[in-house]
Amino acid sequence: MELTVTKDATCTFCGCVCDDIELHSDGTKITNTKAACVLGKSWFLNHTAERLYPDALIDGKEATVDEAVEAAAEYLYLAHLPLVYGLSNITCEAQRESVALAELIGGVVDSHTSL
Amino acid sequence: MGGKVSCTLGEVKNRADLIVYWGGNPAECHPRHFTKYSLMPKGRFVPNGRKDRTMILVDIRETASAKAADIFLQVRPAKDFEMITVLRALIKEQPVDTKLVAETGLTLEELTDFAQRLKKAKFGVFFFGMGLSMTRGKHMNSAALLTLAAELNAFTKFVAMPMRGHGNVTGGDVIMRWTTGYPFGVNLARGYPRFNPGEYSTIDLLIRGDTDAVLVLGADPGATMPQPAIDHMVRVPTIVLDPKVTHTSKIARVHITTAVTGISAPGTAYRMDEIPLPLKPPLKSPYPTDEEVIRRIYQAVAKKPPLMPPVRPKVPRV
Ligand code: SF4
């Protein structure tokens, strides 16, 4: 596998969001990190691009993303007061989409901050 | 937390000569905070780095961070609010009740010295952690510390900043603020945003059983929330988007695997001082990103008949 080097990568493991990390990767795994602390290093080394989990599950059974998206949409559509919760380990772009979805389904949107 | 007296970490690096960590353990939870932003770097107005700065740690026990501190003040558990109140009085040279001082577990001399140092700093900063904001008093503690920081500006320049934890929690606050006007716990059921912590916060909605479907993203409440809240997530349809099959996925009706933020999903994340930074994912995921999946759910819902009946045509004027 070809080794790629990503300079000035950003670590999102803690609120420091260090943006000076160097990452070496072989296409499926990150093999080495520079400048990251112990927490950041284990965060980067522990994630791979392998397919370790099924694409989607419905009631515990494997399903396609299309089916799961339809099922999710149906549940949220039918609910009187759906709740959209979390938003911590996702990008700002995904957070913005989540707020839009909460508005469309007439629900509550909330994050870790409320705990 | 709009309206707080704060600054960027770049300003801390270049200006701060008094650094106070309150109820947090950066040495273990934010390992590069000292070296990258607060204590060690040489800055424009603190050319000698660590030598030009004083670090005070306030906590209920001596954590690993105490080693880096010049002064460690051990406050009695759950007495932070009292301690801040005494400090607010001391900086204004008001008399304080000795009984109240004794309750904090610190002596009047220690607190007077602390107050003097706060006032004498050229540029001071409070970094406060969950030891302050998640213990007895909760957001009232944070509010008291932010008030103290604001009041210190009568004497010098002083700011306060929460030490935010995992991932992009700061981004969550910022995004909800600019889209809805409120930072968290926003109810959009009436078509406009309403904010009422305690009523629309997740724990309360779940424990009271007020919600009848839950979409969980970038979190694993099934592992951390109190049992009655988890029970309710089992009772109603729960949908999880996560790079892993989590505890919550196991009790959910629907789970969708997504790419990992910053590792195989691109986008933006906010640093604790509300500076947005671009992510540079080195890997390509076989899974779609959260952003993509949410947008697809949105489109699937949008295709269904609207929840509200259409507005009746205007009655023509005669
Ligand atoms: S490298 Fe360490 S200090 Fe920096 S963001 Fe990652 S976990 Fe936090």
Coordinates of C-alpha atoms and ligand atoms in Angstrom, one line a residue:
Chain A
M1 CA 0.0 0.0 0.0
E2 CA 1.1 3.5 -0.7
L3 CA 2.1 5.6 2.2
T4 CA 0.5 9.0 2.3
V5 CA 1.4 11.9 4.7
T6 CA -1.2 14.4 5.8
K7 CA 0.3 17.6 7.2
D8 CA -1.4 19.9 9.7
A9 CA -4.3 17.5 10.2
T10 CA -6.8 18.3 12.9
C11 CA -7.5 16.2 16.0
T12 CA -11.0 16.4 17.4
F13 CA -10.5 14.2 20.4
C14 CA -10.6 17.0 23.0
G15 CA -11.5 20.6 23.0
C16 CA -7.9 21.7 22.2
V17 CA -8.6 20.7 18.5
C18 CA -4.9 20.7 17.7
D19 CA -4.4 21.5 14.0
D20 CA -0.7 20.7 13.7
I21 CA -0.7 17.0 13.5
E22 CA 1.1 14.9 11.0
L23 CA -0.5 11.7 10.0
H24 CA 1.0 8.8 8.1
S25 CA -1.4 6.4 6.5
D26 CA -1.4 3.4 4.2
G27 CA -4.8 3.8 2.8
T28 CA -6.7 1.7 5.4
K29 CA -5.0 2.6 8.6
I30 CA -3.1 5.5 10.2
T31 CA 0.3 4.1 10.9
N32 CA 2.0 7.0 12.7
T33 CA 1.2 10.3 14.2
K34 CA 3.5 13.3 14.9
A35 CA 2.8 16.1 17.4
A36 CA -0.4 14.4 18.8
C37 CA -0.6 13.7 22.5
V38 CA -1.3 10.2 23.9
L39 CA -5.0 10.7 23.7
G40 CA -4.9 12.0 20.2
K41 CA -2.5 9.3 19.1
S42 CA -4.7 6.5 20.3
W43 CA -7.8 8.2 18.7
F44 CA -6.1 8.3 15.3
L45 CA -4.5 4.8 15.5
N46 CA -7.8 3.2 16.6
H47 CA -9.8 4.1 13.5
T48 CA -9.5 2.4 10.2
A49 CA -11.1 2.6 6.8
E50 CA -12.0 -1.1 7.0
R51 CA -15.5 -2.3 6.8
L52 CA -15.9 -3.6 10.3
Y53 CA -19.6 -3.1 10.8
P54 CA -22.7 -3.7 8.7
D55 CA -23.9 -0.7 6.6
A56 CA -27.1 -0.5 8.6
L57 CA -29.2 -2.5 11.0
I58 CA -33.0 -2.5 11.3
D59 CA -34.3 -4.2 14.5
G60 CA -30.8 -5.8 14.8
K61 CA -30.9 -7.3 11.3
E62 CA -28.6 -6.2 8.5
A63 CA -30.1 -3.8 6.0
T64 CA -29.1 -1.4 3.3
V65 CA -28.5 2.3 3.9
D66 CA -31.5 3.0 1.6
E67 CA -33.8 0.9 3.7
A68 CA -32.5 2.3 7.0
V69 CA -32.9 5.9 5.7
E70 CA -36.6 5.1 4.8
A71 CA -37.3 3.5 8.1
A72 CA -35.7 6.4 10.1
A73 CA -37.7 8.9 8.0
E74 CA -40.9 7.0 8.7
Y75 CA -40.3 6.9 12.5
L76 CA -39.4 10.5 12.7
Y77 CA -42.3 11.6 10.5
L78 CA -44.8 9.7 12.6
A79 CA -43.5 10.9 16.0
H80 CA -45.4 13.8 17.7
L81 CA -42.3 15.1 19.5
P82 CA -39.1 13.5 18.1
L83 CA -35.8 14.3 19.7
V84 CA -32.5 14.9 17.9
Y85 CA -29.7 14.4 20.4
G86 CA -25.9 14.3 20.5
L87 CA -24.1 16.4 17.9
S88 CA -20.7 16.1 19.7
N89 CA -18.6 13.9 17.5
I90 CA -20.0 15.2 14.2
T91 CA -18.9 18.0 11.9
C92 CA -20.5 21.5 11.9
E93 CA -21.9 20.7 8.5
A94 CA -23.7 17.6 9.9
Q95 CA -24.9 19.7 12.9
R96 CA -26.4 22.2 10.6
E97 CA -28.3 19.4 8.7
S98 CA -29.5 18.1 12.0
V99 CA -31.1 21.4 13.0
A100 CA -32.8 21.6 9.6
L101 CA -34.1 18.0 10.1
A102 CA -35.3 18.8 13.6
E103 CA -37.2 21.8 12.2
L104 CA -38.8 19.7 9.4
I105 CA -40.0 17.0 11.8
G106 CA -41.1 19.5 14.4
G107 CA -38.8 18.2 17.2
V108 CA -36.4 19.1 19.8
V109 CA -32.7 19.4 19.1
D110 CA -30.2 19.1 22.0
S111 CA -26.6 18.4 22.6
H112 CA -24.2 17.2 25.4
T113 CA -24.2 20.8 26.7
S114 CA -27.6 20.3 28.4
L115 CA -26.3 17.5 30.7
Chain B
M1 CA -22.8 31.0 26.2
G2 CA -23.1 34.2 24.2
G3 CA -22.2 37.4 26.0
K4 CA -19.4 35.9 28.1
V5 CA -16.1 37.8 28.7
S6 CA -13.8 35.7 26.7
C7 CA -11.0 35.7 24.1
T8 CA -9.1 33.3 21.8
L9 CA -6.4 30.9 22.8
G10 CA -4.0 33.0 20.7
E11 CA -4.6 35.9 23.0
V12 CA -3.9 33.7 26.0
K13 CA -0.7 32.6 24.5
N14 CA 0.5 36.1 23.7
R15 CA -0.8 38.0 26.7
A16 CA -1.9 36.0 29.7
D17 CA 0.4 36.3 32.8
L18 CA -2.1 34.8 35.2
I19 CA -3.7 31.5 34.4
V20 CA -6.3 29.9 36.7
Y21 CA -7.6 26.4 36.0
W22 CA -10.8 25.8 38.0
G23 CA -12.3 22.4 38.4
G24 CA -10.4 20.8 35.6
N25 CA -7.5 18.5 35.0
P26 CA -5.9 19.6 31.8
A27 CA -2.7 17.5 32.3
E28 CA -4.9 14.4 31.8
C29 CA -7.9 15.6 29.8
H30 CA -6.5 18.3 27.5
P31 CA -2.8 17.2 27.4
R32 CA -1.5 19.8 25.0
H33 CA -3.3 22.8 26.6
F34 CA -0.3 23.8 28.7
T35 CA 2.3 23.5 26.0
K36 CA 0.3 24.8 23.0
Y37 CA -1.9 27.6 24.4
S38 CA -1.6 28.5 28.0
L39 CA 1.5 28.0 30.1
M40 CA 4.6 27.2 28.2
P41 CA 4.5 29.1 24.9
K42 CA 6.6 32.3 24.6
G43 CA 4.2 35.1 23.6
R44 CA 4.4 38.7 22.4
F45 CA 3.8 40.2 25.8
V46 CA 5.1 37.2 27.8
P47 CA 8.5 36.7 26.0
N48 CA 9.9 34.3 28.6
G49 CA 7.0 31.9 28.4
R50 CA 6.4 29.9 31.6
K51 CA 8.7 32.3 33.6
D52 CA 6.4 35.2 32.9
R53 CA 3.2 33.4 33.9
T54 CA 1.7 32.3 37.2
M55 CA -0.6 29.3 37.3
I56 CA -3.2 28.7 40.0
L57 CA -5.2 25.5 40.2
V58 CA -8.5 25.4 42.1
D59 CA -9.8 21.9 42.6
I60 CA -11.3 19.6 45.2
R61 CA -8.3 17.2 45.1
E62 CA -4.7 17.3 44.0
T63 CA -4.7 16.0 40.5
A64 CA -1.8 15.5 38.1
S65 CA -2.3 19.2 37.0
A66 CA -1.2 20.4 40.4
K67 CA 2.4 19.6 39.6
A68 CA 2.3 22.3 36.9
A69 CA 0.7 24.8 39.2
D70 CA 2.5 27.6 41.2
I71 CA -0.3 27.6 43.7
F72 CA -2.8 24.9 44.4
L73 CA -6.0 25.9 46.3
Q74 CA -8.0 22.9 47.5
V75 CA -11.6 24.0 47.8
R76 CA -14.1 21.9 49.8
P77 CA -16.3 19.8 47.4
A78 CA -19.4 21.7 46.3
K79 CA -18.2 25.0 47.8
D80 CA -17.1 26.6 44.6
F81 CA -20.0 29.0 44.5
E82 CA -19.2 30.2 48.0
M83 CA -15.6 30.6 47.2
I84 CA -16.4 32.7 44.1
T85 CA -18.8 34.8 46.1
V86 CA -16.1 35.5 48.7
L87 CA -13.7 36.5 46.0
R88 CA -16.2 38.8 44.5
A89 CA -16.5 40.6 47.8
L90 CA -12.7 40.6 48.4
I91 CA -11.8 42.2 45.1
K92 CA -14.2 45.1 46.0
E93 CA -12.7 45.2 49.5
Q94 CA -16.0 44.4 51.1
P95 CA -16.0 42.7 54.6
V96 CA -16.6 39.0 54.4
D97 CA -18.2 36.6 56.9
T98 CA -15.5 34.4 58.4
K99 CA -18.0 31.5 58.7
L100 CA -18.5 31.6 55.0
V101 CA -14.8 31.7 54.4
A102 CA -14.3 28.7 56.7
E103 CA -16.9 26.7 54.7
T104 CA -14.8 26.9 51.5
G105 CA -12.0 24.9 53.2
L106 CA -9.5 27.8 52.6
T107 CA -8.2 30.5 54.9
L108 CA -8.9 34.2 54.6
E109 CA -5.2 34.8 53.9
E110 CA -5.2 32.4 51.0
L111 CA -8.3 33.9 49.5
T112 CA -7.1 37.5 50.0
D113 CA -3.8 36.6 48.4
F114 CA -5.7 35.0 45.5
A115 CA -7.9 38.1 45.1
Q116 CA -4.9 40.4 45.1
R117 CA -3.2 38.2 42.4
L118 CA -6.4 38.4 40.3
K119 CA -6.4 42.2 40.5
K120 CA -2.7 42.6 39.9
A121 CA -2.5 40.4 36.8
K122 CA -2.0 42.2 33.5
F123 CA -4.1 39.7 31.6
G124 CA -5.8 37.0 33.6
V125 CA -7.8 34.0 32.4
F126 CA -10.1 31.5 34.1
F127 CA -10.3 28.1 32.4
F128 CA -13.1 26.2 34.1
G129 CA -13.9 22.6 33.7
M130 CA -16.7 20.1 34.6
G131 CA -15.6 20.1 38.3
L132 CA -17.2 23.6 38.4
S133 CA -20.0 23.4 35.8
M134 CA -21.2 19.8 36.6
T135 CA -21.2 19.8 40.4
R136 CA -23.6 21.3 42.9
G137 CA -24.7 24.7 41.6
K138 CA -24.0 23.7 38.0
H139 CA -24.6 26.6 35.6
M140 CA -24.9 28.9 38.5
N141 CA -21.3 28.2 39.3
S142 CA -20.2 29.0 35.7
A143 CA -22.4 32.2 35.8
A144 CA -20.7 33.2 39.1
L145 CA -17.2 32.7 37.7
L146 CA -18.1 34.6 34.5
T147 CA -19.4 37.4 36.6
L148 CA -16.2 37.5 38.6
A149 CA -14.2 37.7 35.4
A150 CA -16.5 40.5 34.2
E151 CA -16.1 42.4 37.5
L152 CA -12.3 42.0 37.4
N153 CA -12.3 44.1 34.3
A154 CA -12.8 47.2 36.6
F155 CA -9.2 46.6 37.6
T156 CA -7.5 44.8 34.8
K157 CA -8.1 42.6 31.7
F158 CA -9.7 39.3 32.7
V159 CA -11.5 36.6 30.7
A160 CA -13.0 33.2 31.2
M161 CA -13.3 30.2 29.0
P162 CA -14.9 26.8 29.5
M163 CA -12.6 23.8 29.0
R164 CA -14.9 21.9 26.6
G165 CA -14.5 18.2 26.2
H166 CA -14.9 15.7 23.5
G167 CA -15.1 16.3 19.8
N168 CA -17.1 19.1 18.4
V169 CA -19.3 20.1 21.4
T170 CA -18.4 23.7 21.0
G171 CA -19.5 23.5 17.3
G172 CA -22.8 22.2 18.5
D173 CA -23.4 25.3 20.6
V174 CA -22.3 27.6 17.9
I175 CA -24.3 26.0 15.1
M176 CA -27.5 25.9 17.2
R177 CA -26.9 29.5 18.2
W178 CA -26.7 30.8 14.7
T179 CA -29.5 28.6 13.3
T180 CA -32.0 28.9 16.2
G181 CA -30.7 31.7 18.5
Y182 CA -30.2 29.3 21.4
P183 CA -27.2 27.0 22.2
F184 CA -28.9 23.7 23.2
G185 CA -32.3 22.2 24.2
V186 CA -34.3 23.9 21.4
N187 CA -37.9 22.9 20.8
L188 CA -39.0 23.5 17.2
A189 CA -42.4 21.8 17.5
R190 CA -44.3 25.0 17.0
G191 CA -42.3 25.9 13.9
Y192 CA -40.3 28.5 15.8
P193 CA -37.5 27.9 18.4
R194 CA -38.3 27.8 22.1
F195 CA -35.6 27.3 24.7
N196 CA -36.2 26.0 28.2
P197 CA -33.5 23.9 29.9
G198 CA -35.0 21.4 32.3
E199 CA -38.1 21.1 30.0
Y200 CA -36.5 20.5 26.6
S201 CA -33.2 19.0 27.8
T202 CA -32.7 15.4 26.7
I203 CA -32.5 13.8 30.2
D204 CA -35.8 15.5 31.2
L205 CA -37.6 14.7 28.0
L206 CA -36.6 11.0 28.2
I207 CA -37.2 10.5 31.9
R208 CA -40.6 12.1 31.7
G209 CA -41.4 10.2 28.6
D210 CA -42.2 13.3 26.6
T211 CA -40.6 12.3 23.4
D212 CA -41.8 9.5 21.1
A213 CA -38.8 9.0 18.8
V214 CA -35.1 9.7 19.3
L215 CA -32.4 10.3 16.7
V216 CA -28.9 10.0 18.2
L217 CA -25.8 11.2 16.4
G218 CA -22.3 11.5 17.5
A219 CA -23.1 10.4 21.0
D220 CA -23.7 7.2 23.0
P221 CA -26.3 8.0 25.6
G222 CA -27.0 4.3 26.0
A223 CA -23.6 4.0 27.8
T224 CA -23.8 7.1 29.9
M225 CA -27.4 8.2 30.8
P226 CA -29.4 7.2 33.8
Q227 CA -31.3 4.0 33.5
P228 CA -34.8 5.5 33.3
A229 CA -33.7 7.6 30.3
I230 CA -32.3 4.5 28.6
D231 CA -35.5 2.6 29.3
H232 CA -37.4 5.3 27.4
M233 CA -35.1 5.0 24.4
V234 CA -35.9 1.3 24.4
R235 CA -39.6 2.1 24.5
V236 CA -39.7 4.5 21.6
P237 CA -38.1 4.0 18.2
T238 CA -34.5 5.1 18.5
I239 CA -32.3 5.7 15.5
V240 CA -28.5 5.9 15.8
L241 CA -25.9 7.2 13.4
D242 CA -22.4 6.2 14.5
P243 CA -19.1 4.9 13.1
K244 CA -19.5 2.0 15.5
V245 CA -22.3 -0.3 16.7
T246 CA -22.6 1.4 20.1
H247 CA -24.5 0.6 23.3
T248 CA -27.3 2.8 22.0
S249 CA -27.3 1.0 18.6
K250 CA -28.1 -2.2 20.5
I251 CA -31.3 -0.8 21.9
A252 CA -32.2 1.1 18.7
R253 CA -34.6 0.1 16.0
V254 CA -32.4 1.6 13.3
H255 CA -28.6 1.9 13.1
I256 CA -26.6 3.4 10.2
T257 CA -22.8 3.2 10.2
T258 CA -21.1 6.5 9.2
A259 CA -17.6 7.7 8.5
V260 CA -15.4 9.0 11.4
T261 CA -15.3 12.7 11.8
G262 CA -11.8 14.1 11.1
I263 CA -10.4 10.6 10.2
S264 CA -12.6 9.7 7.2
A265 CA -15.2 12.5 7.1
P266 CA -14.3 16.0 6.1
G267 CA -15.8 19.2 7.5
T268 CA -15.3 21.7 10.2
A269 CA -14.9 21.5 14.0
Y270 CA -14.8 24.3 16.6
R271 CA -12.0 24.7 19.1
M272 CA -13.0 25.5 22.7
D273 CA -12.4 29.2 22.1
E274 CA -14.9 29.1 19.2
I275 CA -12.4 29.2 16.4
P276 CA -13.6 26.9 13.5
L277 CA -10.9 24.7 12.0
P278 CA -11.0 22.6 8.9
L279 CA -10.6 18.8 9.2
K280 CA -8.2 16.9 7.0
P281 CA -9.3 13.3 6.9
P282 CA -6.4 11.1 5.8
L283 CA -8.6 8.0 5.0
K284 CA -11.6 7.2 2.8
S285 CA -14.4 5.5 4.5
P286 CA -16.6 2.8 2.9
Y287 CA -19.5 4.4 4.8
P288 CA -21.3 7.6 4.0
T289 CA -20.8 10.7 6.3
D290 CA -23.3 11.8 9.0
E291 CA -23.9 14.9 6.9
E292 CA -24.9 12.8 3.9
V293 CA -27.2 10.4 5.8
I294 CA -29.0 13.2 7.7
R295 CA -29.6 15.0 4.4
R296 CA -31.0 11.8 2.9
I297 CA -33.3 11.4 5.9
Y298 CA -34.4 15.0 5.5
Q299 CA -35.2 14.4 1.8
A300 CA -37.1 11.2 2.6
V301 CA -39.3 13.1 5.2
A302 CA -39.7 16.1 2.9
K303 CA -41.4 13.8 0.3
K304 CA -44.2 12.9 2.7
P305 CA -47.3 15.0 3.1
P306 CA -46.5 18.1 5.3
L307 CA -47.2 17.7 9.1
M308 CA -49.2 21.0 9.2
P309 CA -52.3 21.4 7.0
P310 CA -51.7 24.0 4.3
V311 CA -52.6 27.6 5.2
R312 CA -56.1 28.4 4.0
P313 CA -56.3 30.9 1.1
K314 CA -56.8 34.4 2.2
V315 CA -60.4 35.5 2.4
P316 CA -60.8 38.2 -0.3
R317 CA -61.7 41.6 0.9
V318 CA -65.1 43.0 -0.1
Ligands
SF4_1 S1 -3.7 16.1 20.1 FE1 -4.3 15.7 22.3 S2 -4.6 17.8 23.1 FE2 -4.6 18.0 20.9 S3 -6.8 17.9 20.3 FE3 -5.9 15.8 20.2 S4 -6.4 14.9 22.2 FE4 -6.6 17.1 22.5

